Coordinates of C-alpha atoms in Angstrom, one line a residue:
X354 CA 78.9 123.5 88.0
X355 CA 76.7 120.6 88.5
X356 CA 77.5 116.7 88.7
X357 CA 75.4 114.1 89.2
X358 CA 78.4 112.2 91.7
X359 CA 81.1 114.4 93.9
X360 CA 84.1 113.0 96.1
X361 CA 86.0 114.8 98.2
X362 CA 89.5 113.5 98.6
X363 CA 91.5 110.8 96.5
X364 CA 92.8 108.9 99.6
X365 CA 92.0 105.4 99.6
X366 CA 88.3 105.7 100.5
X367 CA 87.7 108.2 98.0
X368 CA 89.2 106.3 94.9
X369 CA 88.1 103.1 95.5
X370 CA 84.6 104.2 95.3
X371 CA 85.6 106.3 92.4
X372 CA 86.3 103.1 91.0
X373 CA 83.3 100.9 91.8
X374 CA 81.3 103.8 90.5
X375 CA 82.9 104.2 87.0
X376 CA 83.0 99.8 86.7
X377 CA 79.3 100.9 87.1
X378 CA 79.1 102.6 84.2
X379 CA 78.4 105.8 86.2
X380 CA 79.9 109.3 86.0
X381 CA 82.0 110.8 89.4
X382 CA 83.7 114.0 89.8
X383 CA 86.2 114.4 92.5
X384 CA 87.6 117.5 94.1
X385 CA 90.8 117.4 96.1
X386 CA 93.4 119.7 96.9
X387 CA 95.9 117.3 96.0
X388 CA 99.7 118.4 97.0
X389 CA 102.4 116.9 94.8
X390 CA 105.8 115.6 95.5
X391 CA 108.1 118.6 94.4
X392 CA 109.7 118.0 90.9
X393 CA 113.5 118.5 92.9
X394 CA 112.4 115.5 94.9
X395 CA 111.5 113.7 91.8
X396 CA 114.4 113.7 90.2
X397 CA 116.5 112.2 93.4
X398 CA 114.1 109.2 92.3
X399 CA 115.3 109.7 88.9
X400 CA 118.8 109.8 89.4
X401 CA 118.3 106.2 91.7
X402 CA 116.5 104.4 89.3
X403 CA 119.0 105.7 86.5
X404 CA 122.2 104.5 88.6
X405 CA 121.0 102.0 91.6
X406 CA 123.4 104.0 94.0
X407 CA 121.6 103.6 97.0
X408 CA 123.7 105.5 99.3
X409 CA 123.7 108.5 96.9
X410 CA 119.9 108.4 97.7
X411 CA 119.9 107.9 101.3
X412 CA 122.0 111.1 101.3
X413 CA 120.2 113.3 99.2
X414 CA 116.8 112.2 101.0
X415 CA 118.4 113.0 103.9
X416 CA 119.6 116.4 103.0
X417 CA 116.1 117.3 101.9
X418 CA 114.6 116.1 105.5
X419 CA 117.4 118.5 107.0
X420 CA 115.5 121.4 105.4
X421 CA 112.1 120.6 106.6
X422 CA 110.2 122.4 109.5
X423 CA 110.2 120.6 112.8
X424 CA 107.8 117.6 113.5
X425 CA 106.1 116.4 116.3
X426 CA 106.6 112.8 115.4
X427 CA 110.5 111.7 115.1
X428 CA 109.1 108.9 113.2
X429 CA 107.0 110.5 110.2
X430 CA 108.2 109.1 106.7
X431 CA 108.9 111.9 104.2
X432 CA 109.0 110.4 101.1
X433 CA 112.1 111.1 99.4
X434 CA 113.1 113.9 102.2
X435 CA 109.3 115.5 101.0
X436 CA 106.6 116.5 103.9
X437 CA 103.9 117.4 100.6
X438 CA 102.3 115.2 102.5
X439 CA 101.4 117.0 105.3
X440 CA 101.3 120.5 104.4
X441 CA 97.3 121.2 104.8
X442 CA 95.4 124.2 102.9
X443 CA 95.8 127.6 104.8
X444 CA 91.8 127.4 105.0
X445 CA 91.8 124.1 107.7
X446 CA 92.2 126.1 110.7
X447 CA 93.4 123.5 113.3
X448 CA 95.3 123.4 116.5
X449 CA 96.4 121.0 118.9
X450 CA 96.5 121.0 122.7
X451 CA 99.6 119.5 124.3
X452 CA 98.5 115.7 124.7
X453 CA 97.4 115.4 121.5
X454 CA 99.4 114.7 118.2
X455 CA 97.0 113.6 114.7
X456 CA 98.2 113.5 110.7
X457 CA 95.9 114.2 108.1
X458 CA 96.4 114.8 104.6
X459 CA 95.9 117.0 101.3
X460 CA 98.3 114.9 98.9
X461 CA 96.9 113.8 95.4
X462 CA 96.4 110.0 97.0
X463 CA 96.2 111.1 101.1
X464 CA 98.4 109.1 103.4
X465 CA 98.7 106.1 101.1
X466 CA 101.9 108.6 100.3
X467 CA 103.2 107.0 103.4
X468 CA 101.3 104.4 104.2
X469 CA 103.4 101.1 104.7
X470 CA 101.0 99.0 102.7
X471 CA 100.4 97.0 106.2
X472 CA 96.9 94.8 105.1
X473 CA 94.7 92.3 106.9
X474 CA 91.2 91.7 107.4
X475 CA 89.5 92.6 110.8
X476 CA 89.1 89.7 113.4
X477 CA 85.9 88.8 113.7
X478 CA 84.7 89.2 117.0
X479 CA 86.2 92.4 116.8
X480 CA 83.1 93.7 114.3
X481 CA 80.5 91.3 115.3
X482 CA 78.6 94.7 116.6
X483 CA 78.3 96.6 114.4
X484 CA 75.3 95.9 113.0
X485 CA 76.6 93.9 109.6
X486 CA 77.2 90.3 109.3
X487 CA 81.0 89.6 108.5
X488 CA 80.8 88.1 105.2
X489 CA 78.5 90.9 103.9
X490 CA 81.4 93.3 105.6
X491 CA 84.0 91.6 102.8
X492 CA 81.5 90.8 100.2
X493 CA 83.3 93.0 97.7
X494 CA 87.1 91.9 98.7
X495 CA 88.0 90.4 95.6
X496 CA 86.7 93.7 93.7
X497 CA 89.7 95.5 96.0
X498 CA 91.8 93.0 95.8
X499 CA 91.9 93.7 92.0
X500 CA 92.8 97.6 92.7
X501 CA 95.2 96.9 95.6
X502 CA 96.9 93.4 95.4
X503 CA 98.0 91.9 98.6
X504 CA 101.1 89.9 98.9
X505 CA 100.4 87.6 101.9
X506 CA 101.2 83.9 102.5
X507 CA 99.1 81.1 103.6
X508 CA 100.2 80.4 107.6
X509 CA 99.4 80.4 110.9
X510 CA 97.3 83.7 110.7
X511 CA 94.7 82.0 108.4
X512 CA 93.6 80.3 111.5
X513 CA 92.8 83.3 113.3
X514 CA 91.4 85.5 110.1
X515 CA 87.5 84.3 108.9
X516 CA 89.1 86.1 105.6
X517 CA 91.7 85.4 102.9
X518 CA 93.4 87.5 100.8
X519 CA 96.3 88.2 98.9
X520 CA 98.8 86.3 96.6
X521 CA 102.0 84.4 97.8
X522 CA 104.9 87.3 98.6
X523 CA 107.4 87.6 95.8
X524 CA 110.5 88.3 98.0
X525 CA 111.4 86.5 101.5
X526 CA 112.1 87.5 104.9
X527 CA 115.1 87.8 106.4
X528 CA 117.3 84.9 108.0
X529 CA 116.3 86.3 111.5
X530 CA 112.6 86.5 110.7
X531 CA 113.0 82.9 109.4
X532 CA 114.6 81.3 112.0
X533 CA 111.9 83.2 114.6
X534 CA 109.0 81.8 112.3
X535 CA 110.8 77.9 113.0
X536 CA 110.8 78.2 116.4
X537 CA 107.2 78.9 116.5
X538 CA 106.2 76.4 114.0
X539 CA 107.2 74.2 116.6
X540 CA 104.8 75.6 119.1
X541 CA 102.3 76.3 117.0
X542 CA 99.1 74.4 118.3
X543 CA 100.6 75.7 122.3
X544 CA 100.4 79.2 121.2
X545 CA 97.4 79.1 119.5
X546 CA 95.5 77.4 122.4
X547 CA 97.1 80.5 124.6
X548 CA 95.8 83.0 121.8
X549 CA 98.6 83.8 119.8
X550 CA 98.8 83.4 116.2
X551 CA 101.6 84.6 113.8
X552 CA 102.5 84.7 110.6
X553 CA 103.8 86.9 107.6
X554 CA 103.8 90.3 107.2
X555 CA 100.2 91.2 104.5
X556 CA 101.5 93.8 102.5
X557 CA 100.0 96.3 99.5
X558 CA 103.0 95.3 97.7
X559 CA 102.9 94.3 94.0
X560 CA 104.1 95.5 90.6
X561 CA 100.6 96.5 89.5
X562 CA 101.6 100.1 89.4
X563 CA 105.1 99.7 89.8
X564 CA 108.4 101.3 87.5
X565 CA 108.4 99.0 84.7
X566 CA 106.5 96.6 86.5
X567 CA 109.0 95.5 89.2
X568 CA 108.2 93.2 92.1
X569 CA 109.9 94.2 95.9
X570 CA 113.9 94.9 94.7
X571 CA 114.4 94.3 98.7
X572 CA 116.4 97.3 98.2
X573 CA 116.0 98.5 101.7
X574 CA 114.4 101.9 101.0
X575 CA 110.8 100.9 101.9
X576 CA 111.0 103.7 105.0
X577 CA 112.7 106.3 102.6
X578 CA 109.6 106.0 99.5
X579 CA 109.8 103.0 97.0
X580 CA 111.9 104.5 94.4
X581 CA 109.8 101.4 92.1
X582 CA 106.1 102.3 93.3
X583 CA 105.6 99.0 94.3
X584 CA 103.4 100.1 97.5
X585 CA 100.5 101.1 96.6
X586 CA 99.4 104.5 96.6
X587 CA 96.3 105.8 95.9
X588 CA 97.3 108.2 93.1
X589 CA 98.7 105.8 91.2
X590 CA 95.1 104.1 90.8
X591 CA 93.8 107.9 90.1
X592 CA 96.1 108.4 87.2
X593 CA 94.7 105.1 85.9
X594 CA 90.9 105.6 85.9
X595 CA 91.9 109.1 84.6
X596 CA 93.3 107.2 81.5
X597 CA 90.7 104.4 81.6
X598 CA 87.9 106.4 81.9
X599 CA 88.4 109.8 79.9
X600 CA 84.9 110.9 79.4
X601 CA 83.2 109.7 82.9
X602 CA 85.8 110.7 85.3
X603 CA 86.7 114.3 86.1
X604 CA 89.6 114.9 88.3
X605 CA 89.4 118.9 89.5
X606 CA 92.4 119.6 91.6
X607 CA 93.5 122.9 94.0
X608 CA 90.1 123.0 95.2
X609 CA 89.4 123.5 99.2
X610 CA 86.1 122.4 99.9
X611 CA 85.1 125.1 102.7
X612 CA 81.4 123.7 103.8
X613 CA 78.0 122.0 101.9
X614 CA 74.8 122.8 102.8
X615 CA 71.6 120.9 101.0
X616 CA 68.3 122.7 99.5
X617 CA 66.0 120.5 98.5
X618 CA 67.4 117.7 96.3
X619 CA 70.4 119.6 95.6
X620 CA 73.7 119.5 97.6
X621 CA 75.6 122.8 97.1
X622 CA 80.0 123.5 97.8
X623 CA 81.5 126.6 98.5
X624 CA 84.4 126.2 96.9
X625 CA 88.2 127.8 97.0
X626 CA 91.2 127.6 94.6
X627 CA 94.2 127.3 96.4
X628 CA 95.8 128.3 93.8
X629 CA 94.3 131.8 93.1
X630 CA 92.1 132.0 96.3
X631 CA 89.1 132.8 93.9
X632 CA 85.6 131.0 95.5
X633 CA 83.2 128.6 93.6
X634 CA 80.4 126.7 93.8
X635 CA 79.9 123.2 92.7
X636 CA 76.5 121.4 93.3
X637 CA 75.6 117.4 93.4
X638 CA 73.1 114.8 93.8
X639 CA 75.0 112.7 96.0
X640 CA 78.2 113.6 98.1
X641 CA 80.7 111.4 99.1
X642 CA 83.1 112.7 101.7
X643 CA 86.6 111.1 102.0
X644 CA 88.7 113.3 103.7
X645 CA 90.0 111.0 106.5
X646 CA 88.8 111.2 110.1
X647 CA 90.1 114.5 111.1
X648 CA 89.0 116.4 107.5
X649 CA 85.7 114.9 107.5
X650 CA 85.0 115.9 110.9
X651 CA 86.3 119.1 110.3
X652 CA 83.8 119.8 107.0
X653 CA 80.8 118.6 108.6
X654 CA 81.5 120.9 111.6
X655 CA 82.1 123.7 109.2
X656 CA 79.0 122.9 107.7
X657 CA 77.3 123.9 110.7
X658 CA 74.8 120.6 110.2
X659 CA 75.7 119.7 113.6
X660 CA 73.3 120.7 116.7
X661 CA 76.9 120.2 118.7
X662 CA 80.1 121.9 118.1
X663 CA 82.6 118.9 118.8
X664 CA 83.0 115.6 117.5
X665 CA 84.5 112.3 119.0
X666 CA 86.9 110.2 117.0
X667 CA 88.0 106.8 118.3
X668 CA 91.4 105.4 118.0
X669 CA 93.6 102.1 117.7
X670 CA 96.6 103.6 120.0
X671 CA 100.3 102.3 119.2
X672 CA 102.9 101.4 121.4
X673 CA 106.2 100.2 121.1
X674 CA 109.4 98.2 122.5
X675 CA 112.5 97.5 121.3
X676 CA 113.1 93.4 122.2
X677 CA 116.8 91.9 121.4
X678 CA 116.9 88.9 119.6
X679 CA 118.6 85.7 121.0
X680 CA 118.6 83.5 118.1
X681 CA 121.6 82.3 115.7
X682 CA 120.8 84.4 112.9
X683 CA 122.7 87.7 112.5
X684 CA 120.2 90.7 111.6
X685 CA 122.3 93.3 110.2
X686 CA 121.8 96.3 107.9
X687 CA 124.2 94.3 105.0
X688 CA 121.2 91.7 104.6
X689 CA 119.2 92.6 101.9
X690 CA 115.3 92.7 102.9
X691 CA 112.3 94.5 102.8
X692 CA 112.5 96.9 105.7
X693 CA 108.4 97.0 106.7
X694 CA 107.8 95.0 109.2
X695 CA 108.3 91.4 107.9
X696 CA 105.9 89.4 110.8
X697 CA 102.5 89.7 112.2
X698 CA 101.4 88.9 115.8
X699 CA 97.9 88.3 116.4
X700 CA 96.9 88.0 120.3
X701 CA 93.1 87.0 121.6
X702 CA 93.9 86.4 124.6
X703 CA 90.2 87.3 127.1
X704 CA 92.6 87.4 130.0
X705 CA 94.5 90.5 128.5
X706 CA 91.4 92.0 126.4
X707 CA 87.4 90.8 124.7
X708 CA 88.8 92.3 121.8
X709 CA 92.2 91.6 119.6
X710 CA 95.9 92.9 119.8
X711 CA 97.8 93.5 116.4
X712 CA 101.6 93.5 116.5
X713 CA 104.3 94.3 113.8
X714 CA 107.5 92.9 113.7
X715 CA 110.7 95.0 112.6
X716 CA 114.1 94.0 112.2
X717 CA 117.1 95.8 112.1
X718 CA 117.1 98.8 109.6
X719 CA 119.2 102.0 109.3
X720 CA 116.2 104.6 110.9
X721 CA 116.6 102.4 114.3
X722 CA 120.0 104.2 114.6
X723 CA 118.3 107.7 114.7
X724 CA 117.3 108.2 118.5
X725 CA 121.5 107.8 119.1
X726 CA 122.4 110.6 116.4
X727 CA 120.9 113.1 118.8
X728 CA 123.8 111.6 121.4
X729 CA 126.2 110.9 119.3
X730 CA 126.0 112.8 116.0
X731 CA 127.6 111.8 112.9
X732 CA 129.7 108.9 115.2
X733 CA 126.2 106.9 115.1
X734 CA 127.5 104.6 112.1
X735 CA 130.6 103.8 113.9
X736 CA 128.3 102.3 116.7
X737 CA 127.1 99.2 114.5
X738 CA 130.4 97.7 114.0
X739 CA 131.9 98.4 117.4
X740 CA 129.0 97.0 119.3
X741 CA 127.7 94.1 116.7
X742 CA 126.2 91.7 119.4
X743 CA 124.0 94.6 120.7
X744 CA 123.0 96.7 117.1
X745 CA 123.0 93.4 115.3
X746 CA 120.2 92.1 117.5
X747 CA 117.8 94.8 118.0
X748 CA 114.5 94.4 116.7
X749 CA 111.0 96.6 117.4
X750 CA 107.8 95.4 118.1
X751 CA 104.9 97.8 117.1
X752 CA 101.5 97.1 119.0
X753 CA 97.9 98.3 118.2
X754 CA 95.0 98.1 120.9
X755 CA 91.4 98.2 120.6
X756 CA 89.7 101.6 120.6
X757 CA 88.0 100.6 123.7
X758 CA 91.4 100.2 125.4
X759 CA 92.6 103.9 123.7
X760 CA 92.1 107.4 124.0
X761 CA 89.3 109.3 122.6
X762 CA 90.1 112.5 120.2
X763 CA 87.8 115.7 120.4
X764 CA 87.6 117.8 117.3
X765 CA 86.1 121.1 118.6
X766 CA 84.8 124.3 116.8
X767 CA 85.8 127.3 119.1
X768 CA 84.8 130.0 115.9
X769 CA 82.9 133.1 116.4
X770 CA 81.0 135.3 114.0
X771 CA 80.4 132.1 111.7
X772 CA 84.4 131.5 111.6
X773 CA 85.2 127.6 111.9
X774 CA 88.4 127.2 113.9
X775 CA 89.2 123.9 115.4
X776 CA 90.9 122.4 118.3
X777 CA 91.6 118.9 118.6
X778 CA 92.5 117.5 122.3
X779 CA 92.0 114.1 124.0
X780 CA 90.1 112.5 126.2
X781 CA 92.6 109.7 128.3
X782 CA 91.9 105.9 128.7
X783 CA 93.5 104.7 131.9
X784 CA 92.9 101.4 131.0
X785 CA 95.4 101.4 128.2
X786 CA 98.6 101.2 130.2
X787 CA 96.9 98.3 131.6
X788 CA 96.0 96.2 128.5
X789 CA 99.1 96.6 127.2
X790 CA 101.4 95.6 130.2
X791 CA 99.3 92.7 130.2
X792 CA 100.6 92.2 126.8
X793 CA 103.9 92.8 127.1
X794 CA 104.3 90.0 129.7
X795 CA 102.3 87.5 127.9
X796 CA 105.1 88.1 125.0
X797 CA 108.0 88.0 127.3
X798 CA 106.4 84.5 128.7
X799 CA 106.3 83.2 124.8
X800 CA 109.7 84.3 123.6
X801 CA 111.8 83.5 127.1
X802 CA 114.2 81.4 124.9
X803 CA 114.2 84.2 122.0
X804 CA 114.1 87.9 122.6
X805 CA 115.1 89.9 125.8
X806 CA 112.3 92.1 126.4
X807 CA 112.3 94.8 129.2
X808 CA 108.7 95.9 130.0
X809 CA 109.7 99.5 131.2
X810 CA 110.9 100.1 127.3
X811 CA 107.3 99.9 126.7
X812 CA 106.4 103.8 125.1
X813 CA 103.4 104.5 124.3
X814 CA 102.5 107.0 122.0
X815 CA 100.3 110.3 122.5
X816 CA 96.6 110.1 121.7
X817 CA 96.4 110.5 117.9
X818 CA 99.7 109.2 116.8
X819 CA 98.4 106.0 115.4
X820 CA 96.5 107.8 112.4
X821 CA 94.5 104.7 113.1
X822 CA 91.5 107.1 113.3
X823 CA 87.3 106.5 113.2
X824 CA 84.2 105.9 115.1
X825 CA 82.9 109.5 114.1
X826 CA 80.3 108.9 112.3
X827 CA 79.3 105.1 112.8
X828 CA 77.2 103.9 110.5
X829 CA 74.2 101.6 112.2
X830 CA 70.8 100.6 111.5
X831 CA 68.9 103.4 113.7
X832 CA 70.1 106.6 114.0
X833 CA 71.6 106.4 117.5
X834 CA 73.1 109.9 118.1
X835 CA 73.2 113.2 115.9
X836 CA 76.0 111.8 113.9
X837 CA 75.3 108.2 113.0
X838 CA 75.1 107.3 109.6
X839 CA 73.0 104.0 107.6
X840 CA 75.1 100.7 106.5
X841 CA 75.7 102.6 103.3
X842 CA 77.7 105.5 105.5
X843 CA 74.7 108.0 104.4
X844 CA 74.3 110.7 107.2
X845 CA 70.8 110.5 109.0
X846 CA 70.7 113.9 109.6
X847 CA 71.6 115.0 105.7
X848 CA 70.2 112.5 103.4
X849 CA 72.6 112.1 100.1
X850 CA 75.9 113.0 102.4
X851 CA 77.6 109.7 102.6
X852 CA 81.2 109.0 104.6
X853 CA 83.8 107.1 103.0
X854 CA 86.4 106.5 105.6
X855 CA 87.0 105.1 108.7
X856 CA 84.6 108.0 110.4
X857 CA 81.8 105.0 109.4
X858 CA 83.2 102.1 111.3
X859 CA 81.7 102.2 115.0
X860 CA 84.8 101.3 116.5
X861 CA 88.6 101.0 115.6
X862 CA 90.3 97.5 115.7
X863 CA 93.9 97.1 116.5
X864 CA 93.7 95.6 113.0
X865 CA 95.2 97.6 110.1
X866 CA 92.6 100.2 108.7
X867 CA 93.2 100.9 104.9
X868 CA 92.4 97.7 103.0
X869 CA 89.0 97.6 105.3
X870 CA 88.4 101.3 104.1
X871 CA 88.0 100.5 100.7
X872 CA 86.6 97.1 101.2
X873 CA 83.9 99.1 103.0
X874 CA 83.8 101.9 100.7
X875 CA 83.7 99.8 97.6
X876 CA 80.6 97.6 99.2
X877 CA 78.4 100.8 100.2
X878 CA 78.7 102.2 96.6
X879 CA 77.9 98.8 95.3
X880 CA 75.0 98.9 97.7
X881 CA 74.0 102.5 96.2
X882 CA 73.9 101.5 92.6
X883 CA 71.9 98.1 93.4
X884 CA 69.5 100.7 94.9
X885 CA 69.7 103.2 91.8
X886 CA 70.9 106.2 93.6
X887 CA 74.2 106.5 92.0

């Protein structure tokens, strides 16, 4: 079967060039394995949105995460007690070495199954190398903005952001997170001058997609899967062009793309049904891979395209610390609030790091209590009301670094006899520990009269558990290594192969990565069509 357009993937990167090239006028095909949420774990939705008893749900979510296989990450969000997320084809042969721990996805809509809708444009010197000017960079933001609303507010952050977006948020934060924002209103031009900016929470949140068009209920569930859809996910925009554009848009799902190879002006897919195992071949003009980091990585090397057998992948590491709030407000689990993070922190600071330091703020929610239940069982809910003054003022803050700052991940090919099979390790940045004690005291020095903070709480998490992933395949003007790619994400070596996801950008910001995925995506298909090549 031939088609003028192919996509791989139906993640973020992968529809919202889907879309630019169907406003175009154009045709697109996409192929995606695309795992769905079970129809058992459906109907616990079902049941909420039919009664509103939110503890019924809790406890049914909870009984379906019971059942799951054992995770690396204590911290994974299985949407409505579902892992479909993460369960990869049997055909993506690949293993991990101890100190490393990465997530990928073959879910109809990728990780925006369980992405927390956290948005923001890049800071500014943090991409002023990479070989496009910044307002060519967001050129098409309004375009994306119009697929994935932002809720965001106008504060503090737009003085450290070159970009706006979003609409004003349709819910509030809580009284804590109120209070906190007061105290440094009052500093505001102090902490500026020092390099901190703050502000609310940029979210995907909206009721474009959502169960009869609800805003945010502030129903608490955020970390359990919006029972109302009102975070965006990427198949949600997928059923809609499917339904918008019947006769230009082909969606073929339970395919496993094994590898591409290119003879002459024609790109050709071997193919496999993972539903019957039975192998096909697709061919294209153009191919558009948007598979995520890891995937992508692992289909080029499959490809054997590559002169070398390993790739590099930069990330944004995370760490986090839990910091106990001093203020008047109470920040219990009765108060009803969104439960992502409701703040954003925003250090550029030269003395700590040249680049920028993104931090989340988290109040109070139910999943803080699970680290005790493996000390104290099913006697953790009793903790809350006997010690109020301590459980009543924890908070979390969430930090992202730099990827010059973070560990490097190697995707290798350790096959024989033309078998791909992968390992993925890491390659350690001492300097991270370093950056982000720096950090950690510059915080401690601003909130003295707020939060408590104890810097040897300070965990940091393996190399790859950000899934803030990219780097791979950096797009710039020359080809400067075997894997660089043009502006439009085009590979040098394979002419008509373009990237889609974060493998283009050349580095990975502390930032959040999604909404600059398709805001990239979206302005290198644009760029393709101006050029007629789409």
């Amino acid at each position: 079967m031939h088609y003028k357009n192919i996509i791989i993937g139906s993640g973020p990167a992968g529809i919202s060039a889907a879309s630019e090239i169907l406003q175009n006028e154009k045709e697109v095909t996409i192929l995606d394995v695309g795992n769905e949420i079970e129809d058992e774990k459906k109907k616990i939705v079902k049941d909420y949105l039919e009664t509103g008893n939110t503890c019924n749900f809790k406890k049914k979510v909870e009984q379906s995460k019971k059942k799951l296989p054992k995770y690396f990450d204590p911290n994974l969000k299985f949407p409505y007690g579902s892992d479909f997320v993460f369960n990869i084809s049997k055909n993506e042969k690949i293993s991990h070495d101890l100190n490393s721990n990465t997530l990928s996805s073959n879910a109809k809509g990728g990780l925006s199954n369980i992405w927390g809708t956290l948005s923001s444009p890049f800071f500014k010197k943090d991409i002023e190398n990479w070989g496009i000017s910044y307002d060519e960079f967001y050129r098409e933001k309004d375009k994306v903005e119009s697929i994935i609303p932002i809720s965001s507010s106008k504060d503090n952050l737009l003085k450290f952001f070159d970009s706006e977006i979003g609409t004003e948020h349709t819910f509030d934060v809580s009284l804590a997170s109120k209070e906190l924002l007061d105290f440094l209103k009052k500093n505001e031009d102090d902490l500026n001058n020092k390099g901190f900016f703050y502000g609310r929470s940029k979210f995907a949140v909206s009721n474009k997609y959502s169960f009869n068009k609800l805003n945010c209920q502030k129903c608490g569930l955020c970390h359990y899967g919006c029972p109302y859809e009102c975070m965006f996910n990427a198949k949600n925009l997928l059923n809609t062009l499917i339904e918008k554009f019947p006769y230009k848009f082909t969606y073929k799902q339970n395919l496993f793309v094994k590898n591409f190879k290119k003879k002459e002006n024609t790109i050709y897919l071997d193919v496999i049904d993972t539903k019957t195992n039975e192998s096909k071949q697709y061919s294209c003009e153009n191919l558009f891979i948007g598979c995520g980091p890891i995937l992508t990585a692992s289909l080029v090397l499959r490809s054997k395209i590559l002169q070398e057998k390993e790739i590099e992948i930069k990330e944004s590491q995370r760490f986090y610390f839990p910091a106990f709030y001093l203020g008047k407000s109470d920040n219990n689990l009765k108060e009803l609030k969104n439960t992502l993070p409701e703040l954003f922190f925003e250090i550029y600071n030269k003395e700590i790091s040249q680049k920028s330091i993104h931090l989340q703020f988290y109040t109070f929610n139910d999943l803080m209590l699970k680290p005790f239940e493996a000390f104290f069982g099913k006697f953790t809910k009793y903790l809350v009301k006997i010690f109020p003054f301590i459980f009543n003022r924890l908070t979390v803050i969430v930090g992202y670094i730099h990827s010059d700052h973070s560990s490097d991940i190697i995707i290798k090919d350790i096959g024989e006899n033309n078998e791909s099979r992968h390992v993925i390790s890491s390659k350690i940045n001492k300097n991270s520990k370093n950056v982000i004690n720096k950090c950690v005291k510059f915080l401690k020095k601003i909130f003295i009269k707020k939060f408590i903070i104890i810097p040897k709480l300070v965990a940091l998490n393996l190399p790859g558990s950000s899934y803030h992933y990219g780097g791979s395949f950096p797009m710039s003007n020359s080809k400067k290594k075997e894997t660089s790619t043009t502006l439009n994400g085009e590979l040098h070596i394979c002419k008509n192969v373009f990237i889609l996801d974060a493998s283009v950008f050349p580095d990975v910001p502390g930032s959040p990565t999604t909404f600059n995925i398709a805001i990239n995506s979206t302005r290198m298909i644009n760029n393709l069509v101006n050029e007629n090549r789409i």
